[in-house]
Amino acid sequence: MELNYLMNTTMKLNIKRKVSALTLTEMLVVLVIVGILVLLALPNLMPLISKAKSTEAKVQLEHLFTMQKSYFYEHSKYTNNLEEVGFVQEKLSTDGEGGKANFRITITEASSNSFRAKATAVVDFDGDGTLNEWEVDQEKNIKETIKD
C-alpha cells in the first residue's frame, strides 16, 4: 500500500512539473533572425563563391594543357579538336540531366607551335550579367580574361 501511495505521489509530481522548452513562436523568431543574418552576410560571401567555382576552370584547363602537351610530343603540333587529345567535356549544369560542370572548355586556336584554350562559364555566379572566362596557352599561363 505504501508503495502504491509513493508511486501515485511521484506520478502526480511529474505531471504537475513543467518541462522547460522553447515554444513554436520562439523557434520562429530565432529562424527569422538567422535568415536575416544570412541575407546580410551573403553579399560578402559572393566573391568567395565565385572564386571557388573558378577553381573548376583552372583544373580543367590544366588537364587540357597536359593532354595538349602529350599530343604535341606525339604529333609535333597542337590540335584544335578536343576529341583528338582525348578531352571529355563534362555535362554542363545548364543542360540538366545531372550535369555538374559550370564551364564550357573550347580550343580557340592551335598551330604547330602554340595553342590557346578557354573555359567560359555557363552560369552567372554573382548575378551581375557577366560570365567568367579563363584562358591557357602552350606555356601553361592560366589567366582570368573576364572576371565575374
JSON list of C-alpha atoms in Angstrom, two decimals:
[
{"chain": "A", "resi": 1, "resn": "MET", "atom": "CA", "xyz": [0.00, 0.00, 0.00]},
{"chain": "A", "resi": 2, "resn": "GLU", "atom": "CA", "xyz": [2.81, 2.40, 0.84]},
{"chain": "A", "resi": 3, "resn": "LEU", "atom": "CA", "xyz": [4.49, 1.54, -2.45]},
{"chain": "A", "resi": 4, "resn": "ASN", "atom": "CA", "xyz": [1.30, 2.39, -4.35]},
{"chain": "A", "resi": 5, "resn": "TYR", "atom": "CA", "xyz": [0.99, 5.66, -2.48]},
{"chain": "A", "resi": 6, "resn": "LEU", "atom": "CA", "xyz": [4.62, 6.61, -3.28]},
{"chain": "A", "resi": 7, "resn": "MET", "atom": "CA", "xyz": [4.18, 5.75, -6.97]},
{"chain": "A", "resi": 8, "resn": "ASN", "atom": "CA", "xyz": [0.96, 7.80, -7.22]},
{"chain": "A", "resi": 9, "resn": "THR", "atom": "CA", "xyz": [2.56, 10.75, -5.44]},
{"chain": "A", "resi": 10, "resn": "THR", "atom": "CA", "xyz": [5.63, 10.61, -7.71]},
{"chain": "A", "resi": 11, "resn": "MET", "atom": "CA", "xyz": [3.47, 10.43, -10.85]},
{"chain": "A", "resi": 12, "resn": "LYS", "atom": "CA", "xyz": [1.39, 13.39, -9.69]},
{"chain": "A", "resi": 13, "resn": "LEU", "atom": "CA", "xyz": [4.53, 15.44, -9.06]},
{"chain": "A", "resi": 14, "resn": "ASN", "atom": "CA", "xyz": [5.92, 14.58, -12.51]},
{"chain": "A", "resi": 15, "resn": "ILE", "atom": "CA", "xyz": [2.67, 15.53, -14.21]},
{"chain": "A", "resi": 16, "resn": "LYS", "atom": "CA", "xyz": [2.45, 18.86, -12.39]},
{"chain": "A", "resi": 17, "resn": "ARG", "atom": "CA", "xyz": [6.09, 19.78, -13.08]},
{"chain": "A", "resi": 18, "resn": "LYS", "atom": "CA", "xyz": [6.55, 21.82, -16.24]},
{"chain": "A", "resi": 19, "resn": "VAL", "atom": "CA", "xyz": [9.25, 20.82, -18.69]},
{"chain": "A", "resi": 20, "resn": "SER", "atom": "CA", "xyz": [11.19, 23.83, -19.90]},
{"chain": "A", "resi": 21, "resn": "ALA", "atom": "CA", "xyz": [11.30, 24.04, -23.70]},
{"chain": "A", "resi": 22, "resn": "LEU", "atom": "CA", "xyz": [11.02, 26.57, -26.49]},
{"chain": "A", "resi": 23, "resn": "THR", "atom": "CA", "xyz": [7.64, 27.46, -27.85]},
{"chain": "A", "resi": 24, "resn": "LEU", "atom": "CA", "xyz": [6.86, 27.45, -31.54]},
{"chain": "A", "resi": 25, "resn": "THR", "atom": "CA", "xyz": [6.82, 31.25, -31.55]},
{"chain": "A", "resi": 26, "resn": "GLU", "atom": "CA", "xyz": [10.28, 31.44, -30.01]},
{"chain": "A", "resi": 27, "resn": "MET", "atom": "CA", "xyz": [11.63, 28.97, -32.58]},
{"chain": "A", "resi": 28, "resn": "LEU", "atom": "CA", "xyz": [10.15, 31.01, -35.45]},
{"chain": "A", "resi": 29, "resn": "VAL", "atom": "CA", "xyz": [11.69, 34.21, -34.11]},
{"chain": "A", "resi": 30, "resn": "VAL", "atom": "CA", "xyz": [15.11, 32.52, -33.95]},
{"chain": "A", "resi": 31, "resn": "LEU", "atom": "CA", "xyz": [14.74, 31.24, -37.52]},
{"chain": "A", "resi": 32, "resn": "VAL", "atom": "CA", "xyz": [13.78, 34.71, -38.77]},
{"chain": "A", "resi": 33, "resn": "ILE", "atom": "CA", "xyz": [16.83, 36.25, -37.06]},
{"chain": "A", "resi": 34, "resn": "VAL", "atom": "CA", "xyz": [19.15, 33.61, -38.56]},
{"chain": "A", "resi": 35, "resn": "GLY", "atom": "CA", "xyz": [17.62, 34.22, -42.00]},
{"chain": "A", "resi": 36, "resn": "ILE", "atom": "CA", "xyz": [18.22, 37.96, -41.72]},
{"chain": "A", "resi": 37, "resn": "LEU", "atom": "CA", "xyz": [21.83, 37.39, -40.69]},
{"chain": "A", "resi": 38, "resn": "VAL", "atom": "CA", "xyz": [22.37, 35.09, -43.67]},
{"chain": "A", "resi": 39, "resn": "LEU", "atom": "CA", "xyz": [20.93, 37.70, -46.04]},
{"chain": "A", "resi": 40, "resn": "LEU", "atom": "CA", "xyz": [23.26, 40.32, -44.58]},
{"chain": "A", "resi": 41, "resn": "ALA", "atom": "CA", "xyz": [26.31, 38.08, -44.95]},
{"chain": "A", "resi": 42, "resn": "LEU", "atom": "CA", "xyz": [25.52, 36.74, -48.45]},
{"chain": "A", "resi": 43, "resn": "PRO", "atom": "CA", "xyz": [26.80, 39.73, -50.48]},
{"chain": "A", "resi": 44, "resn": "ASN", "atom": "CA", "xyz": [30.14, 39.45, -48.67]},
{"chain": "A", "resi": 45, "resn": "LEU", "atom": "CA", "xyz": [30.34, 35.73, -49.48]},
{"chain": "A", "resi": 46, "resn": "MET", "atom": "CA", "xyz": [29.61, 36.02, -53.23]},
{"chain": "A", "resi": 47, "resn": "PRO", "atom": "CA", "xyz": [33.24, 36.73, -54.22]},
{"chain": "A", "resi": 48, "resn": "LEU", "atom": "CA", "xyz": [34.33, 33.65, -52.29]},
{"chain": "A", "resi": 49, "resn": "ILE", "atom": "CA", "xyz": [31.70, 31.54, -54.06]},
{"chain": "A", "resi": 50, "resn": "SER", "atom": "CA", "xyz": [32.85, 32.83, -57.47]},
{"chain": "A", "resi": 51, "resn": "LYS", "atom": "CA", "xyz": [36.48, 32.12, -56.58]},
{"chain": "A", "resi": 52, "resn": "ALA", "atom": "CA", "xyz": [35.65, 28.58, -55.50]},
{"chain": "A", "resi": 53, "resn": "LYS", "atom": "CA", "xyz": [33.68, 27.93, -58.68]},
{"chain": "A", "resi": 54, "resn": "SER", "atom": "CA", "xyz": [36.52, 29.27, -60.86]},
{"chain": "A", "resi": 55, "resn": "THR", "atom": "CA", "xyz": [38.78, 26.56, -59.45]},
{"chain": "A", "resi": 56, "resn": "GLU", "atom": "CA", "xyz": [36.91, 24.18, -61.73]},
{"chain": "A", "resi": 57, "resn": "ALA", "atom": "CA", "xyz": [38.01, 26.20, -64.78]},
{"chain": "A", "resi": 58, "resn": "LYS", "atom": "CA", "xyz": [41.65, 26.23, -63.71]},
{"chain": "A", "resi": 59, "resn": "VAL", "atom": "CA", "xyz": [41.72, 22.49, -63.06]},
{"chain": "A", "resi": 60, "resn": "GLN", "atom": "CA", "xyz": [40.06, 21.70, -66.39]},
{"chain": "A", "resi": 61, "resn": "LEU", "atom": "CA", "xyz": [42.46, 23.98, -68.29]},
{"chain": "A", "resi": 62, "resn": "GLU", "atom": "CA", "xyz": [45.48, 22.41, -66.55]},
{"chain": "A", "resi": 63, "resn": "HIS", "atom": "CA", "xyz": [44.18, 19.00, -67.59]},
{"chain": "A", "resi": 64, "resn": "LEU", "atom": "CA", "xyz": [43.69, 20.16, -71.18]},
{"chain": "A", "resi": 65, "resn": "PHE", "atom": "CA", "xyz": [47.21, 21.64, -71.17]},
{"chain": "A", "resi": 66, "resn": "THR", "atom": "CA", "xyz": [48.66, 18.28, -70.13]},
{"chain": "A", "resi": 67, "resn": "MET", "atom": "CA", "xyz": [46.70, 16.48, -72.85]},
{"chain": "A", "resi": 68, "resn": "GLN", "atom": "CA", "xyz": [47.78, 19.03, -75.48]},
{"chain": "A", "resi": 69, "resn": "LYS", "atom": "CA", "xyz": [51.45, 18.60, -74.46]},
{"chain": "A", "resi": 70, "resn": "SER", "atom": "CA", "xyz": [51.15, 14.82, -74.80]},
{"chain": "A", "resi": 71, "resn": "TYR", "atom": "CA", "xyz": [49.53, 15.28, -78.21]},
{"chain": "A", "resi": 72, "resn": "PHE", "atom": "CA", "xyz": [52.32, 17.68, -79.22]},
{"chain": "A", "resi": 73, "resn": "TYR", "atom": "CA", "xyz": [55.05, 15.18, -78.25]},
{"chain": "A", "resi": 74, "resn": "GLU", "atom": "CA", "xyz": [53.40, 12.50, -80.40]},
{"chain": "A", "resi": 75, "resn": "HIS", "atom": "CA", "xyz": [52.42, 14.62, -83.44]},
{"chain": "A", "resi": 76, "resn": "SER", "atom": "CA", "xyz": [54.77, 17.66, -83.30]},
{"chain": "A", "resi": 77, "resn": "LYS", "atom": "CA", "xyz": [51.81, 20.03, -83.41]},
{"chain": "A", "resi": 78, "resn": "TYR", "atom": "CA", "xyz": [48.87, 21.13, -81.29]},
{"chain": "A", "resi": 79, "resn": "THR", "atom": "CA", "xyz": [45.28, 20.38, -82.24]},
{"chain": "A", "resi": 80, "resn": "ASN", "atom": "CA", "xyz": [42.08, 22.40, -82.08]},
{"chain": "A", "resi": 81, "resn": "ASN", "atom": "CA", "xyz": [39.94, 19.30, -81.57]},
{"chain": "A", "resi": 82, "resn": "LEU", "atom": "CA", "xyz": [39.14, 18.26, -78.01]},
{"chain": "A", "resi": 83, "resn": "GLU", "atom": "CA", "xyz": [38.36, 14.70, -79.09]},
{"chain": "A", "resi": 84, "resn": "GLU", "atom": "CA", "xyz": [41.79, 14.25, -80.70]},
{"chain": "A", "resi": 85, "resn": "VAL", "atom": "CA", "xyz": [43.54, 14.93, -77.40]},
{"chain": "A", "resi": 86, "resn": "GLY", "atom": "CA", "xyz": [41.03, 12.78, -75.53]},
{"chain": "A", "resi": 87, "resn": "PHE", "atom": "CA", "xyz": [39.45, 15.57, -73.51]},
{"chain": "A", "resi": 88, "resn": "VAL", "atom": "CA", "xyz": [35.88, 14.82, -72.48]},
{"chain": "A", "resi": 89, "resn": "GLN", "atom": "CA", "xyz": [33.68, 17.79, -71.64]},
{"chain": "A", "resi": 90, "resn": "GLU", "atom": "CA", "xyz": [31.63, 17.08, -68.54]},
{"chain": "A", "resi": 91, "resn": "LYS", "atom": "CA", "xyz": [27.89, 17.61, -68.84]},
{"chain": "A", "resi": 92, "resn": "LEU", "atom": "CA", "xyz": [27.09, 21.25, -68.20]},
{"chain": "A", "resi": 93, "resn": "SER", "atom": "CA", "xyz": [24.89, 22.29, -65.29]},
{"chain": "A", "resi": 94, "resn": "THR", "atom": "CA", "xyz": [22.64, 24.16, -67.73]},
{"chain": "A", "resi": 95, "resn": "ASP", "atom": "CA", "xyz": [21.98, 21.00, -69.77]},
{"chain": "A", "resi": 96, "resn": "GLY", "atom": "CA", "xyz": [20.06, 19.33, -66.96]},
{"chain": "A", "resi": 97, "resn": "GLU", "atom": "CA", "xyz": [20.16, 15.54, -66.80]},
{"chain": "A", "resi": 98, "resn": "GLY", "atom": "CA", "xyz": [22.63, 15.54, -63.91]},
{"chain": "A", "resi": 99, "resn": "GLY", "atom": "CA", "xyz": [25.12, 17.98, -65.45]},
{"chain": "A", "resi": 100, "resn": "LYS", "atom": "CA", "xyz": [27.53, 19.45, -62.93]},
{"chain": "A", "resi": 101, "resn": "ALA", "atom": "CA", "xyz": [30.15, 21.37, -64.95]},
{"chain": "A", "resi": 102, "resn": "ASN", "atom": "CA", "xyz": [29.96, 25.16, -64.74]},
{"chain": "A", "resi": 103, "resn": "PHE", "atom": "CA", "xyz": [32.46, 25.87, -67.55]},
{"chain": "A", "resi": 104, "resn": "ARG", "atom": "CA", "xyz": [32.48, 25.01, -71.27]},
{"chain": "A", "resi": 105, "resn": "ILE", "atom": "CA", "xyz": [36.01, 24.20, -72.48]},
{"chain": "A", "resi": 106, "resn": "THR", "atom": "CA", "xyz": [36.99, 25.13, -76.05]},
{"chain": "A", "resi": 107, "resn": "ILE", "atom": "CA", "xyz": [40.24, 25.35, -78.00]},
{"chain": "A", "resi": 108, "resn": "THR", "atom": "CA", "xyz": [40.27, 28.77, -79.66]},
{"chain": "A", "resi": 109, "resn": "GLU", "atom": "CA", "xyz": [43.45, 28.39, -81.70]},
{"chain": "A", "resi": 110, "resn": "ALA", "atom": "CA", "xyz": [46.05, 25.74, -82.42]},
{"chain": "A", "resi": 111, "resn": "SER", "atom": "CA", "xyz": [49.11, 25.62, -84.66]},
{"chain": "A", "resi": 112, "resn": "SER", "atom": "CA", "xyz": [52.37, 23.72, -84.94]},
{"chain": "A", "resi": 113, "resn": "ASN", "atom": "CA", "xyz": [53.95, 25.61, -82.04]},
{"chain": "A", "resi": 114, "resn": "SER", "atom": "CA", "xyz": [51.16, 27.16, -79.97]},
{"chain": "A", "resi": 115, "resn": "PHE", "atom": "CA", "xyz": [47.62, 26.74, -78.75]},
{"chain": "A", "resi": 116, "resn": "ARG", "atom": "CA", "xyz": [45.09, 28.70, -76.74]},
{"chain": "A", "resi": 117, "resn": "ALA", "atom": "CA", "xyz": [42.06, 27.30, -74.96]},
{"chain": "A", "resi": 118, "resn": "LYS", "atom": "CA", "xyz": [39.40, 28.90, -72.86]},
{"chain": "A", "resi": 119, "resn": "ALA", "atom": "CA", "xyz": [36.89, 27.98, -70.21]},
{"chain": "A", "resi": 120, "resn": "THR", "atom": "CA", "xyz": [33.69, 30.01, -70.38]},
{"chain": "A", "resi": 121, "resn": "ALA", "atom": "CA", "xyz": [31.19, 29.92, -67.53]},
{"chain": "A", "resi": 122, "resn": "VAL", "atom": "CA", "xyz": [27.68, 28.81, -68.41]},
{"chain": "A", "resi": 123, "resn": "VAL", "atom": "CA", "xyz": [26.30, 30.20, -65.14]},
{"chain": "A", "resi": 124, "resn": "ASP", "atom": "CA", "xyz": [26.44, 33.77, -63.84]},
{"chain": "A", "resi": 125, "resn": "PHE", "atom": "CA", "xyz": [27.78, 33.12, -60.33]},
{"chain": "A", "resi": 126, "resn": "ASP", "atom": "CA", "xyz": [27.08, 36.51, -58.78]},
{"chain": "A", "resi": 127, "resn": "GLY", "atom": "CA", "xyz": [24.12, 37.59, -60.93]},
{"chain": "A", "resi": 128, "resn": "ASP", "atom": "CA", "xyz": [25.75, 40.65, -62.49]},
{"chain": "A", "resi": 129, "resn": "GLY", "atom": "CA", "xyz": [25.24, 39.51, -66.11]},
{"chain": "A", "resi": 130, "resn": "THR", "atom": "CA", "xyz": [28.94, 38.80, -66.76]},
{"chain": "A", "resi": 131, "resn": "LEU", "atom": "CA", "xyz": [30.14, 35.26, -67.40]},
{"chain": "A", "resi": 132, "resn": "ASN", "atom": "CA", "xyz": [33.56, 34.29, -66.05]},
{"chain": "A", "resi": 133, "resn": "GLU", "atom": "CA", "xyz": [36.23, 33.30, -68.59]},
{"chain": "A", "resi": 134, "resn": "TRP", "atom": "CA", "xyz": [39.70, 31.76, -68.23]},
{"chain": "A", "resi": 135, "resn": "GLU", "atom": "CA", "xyz": [42.45, 31.00, -70.78]},
{"chain": "A", "resi": 136, "resn": "VAL", "atom": "CA", "xyz": [45.51, 28.77, -71.01]},
{"chain": "A", "resi": 137, "resn": "ASP", "atom": "CA", "xyz": [48.29, 28.68, -73.60]},
{"chain": "A", "resi": 138, "resn": "GLN", "atom": "CA", "xyz": [51.14, 26.35, -74.56]},
{"chain": "A", "resi": 139, "resn": "GLU", "atom": "CA", "xyz": [53.30, 27.78, -71.74]},
{"chain": "A", "resi": 140, "resn": "LYS", "atom": "CA", "xyz": [50.64, 26.88, -69.14]},
{"chain": "A", "resi": 141, "resn": "ASN", "atom": "CA", "xyz": [49.83, 30.53, -68.50]},
{"chain": "A", "resi": 142, "resn": "ILE", "atom": "CA", "xyz": [46.40, 30.32, -66.93]},
{"chain": "A", "resi": 143, "resn": "LYS", "atom": "CA", "xyz": [44.72, 33.67, -66.54]},
{"chain": "A", "resi": 144, "resn": "GLU", "atom": "CA", "xyz": [41.29, 35.08, -65.95]},
{"chain": "A", "resi": 145, "resn": "THR", "atom": "CA", "xyz": [40.27, 37.10, -69.01]},
{"chain": "A", "resi": 146, "resn": "ILE", "atom": "CA", "xyz": [36.77, 38.10, -67.89]},
{"chain": "A", "resi": 147, "resn": "LYS", "atom": "CA", "xyz": [36.04, 38.46, -64.19]},
{"chain": "A", "resi": 148, "resn": "ASP", "atom": "CA", "xyz": [32.63, 37.59, -62.83]}
]
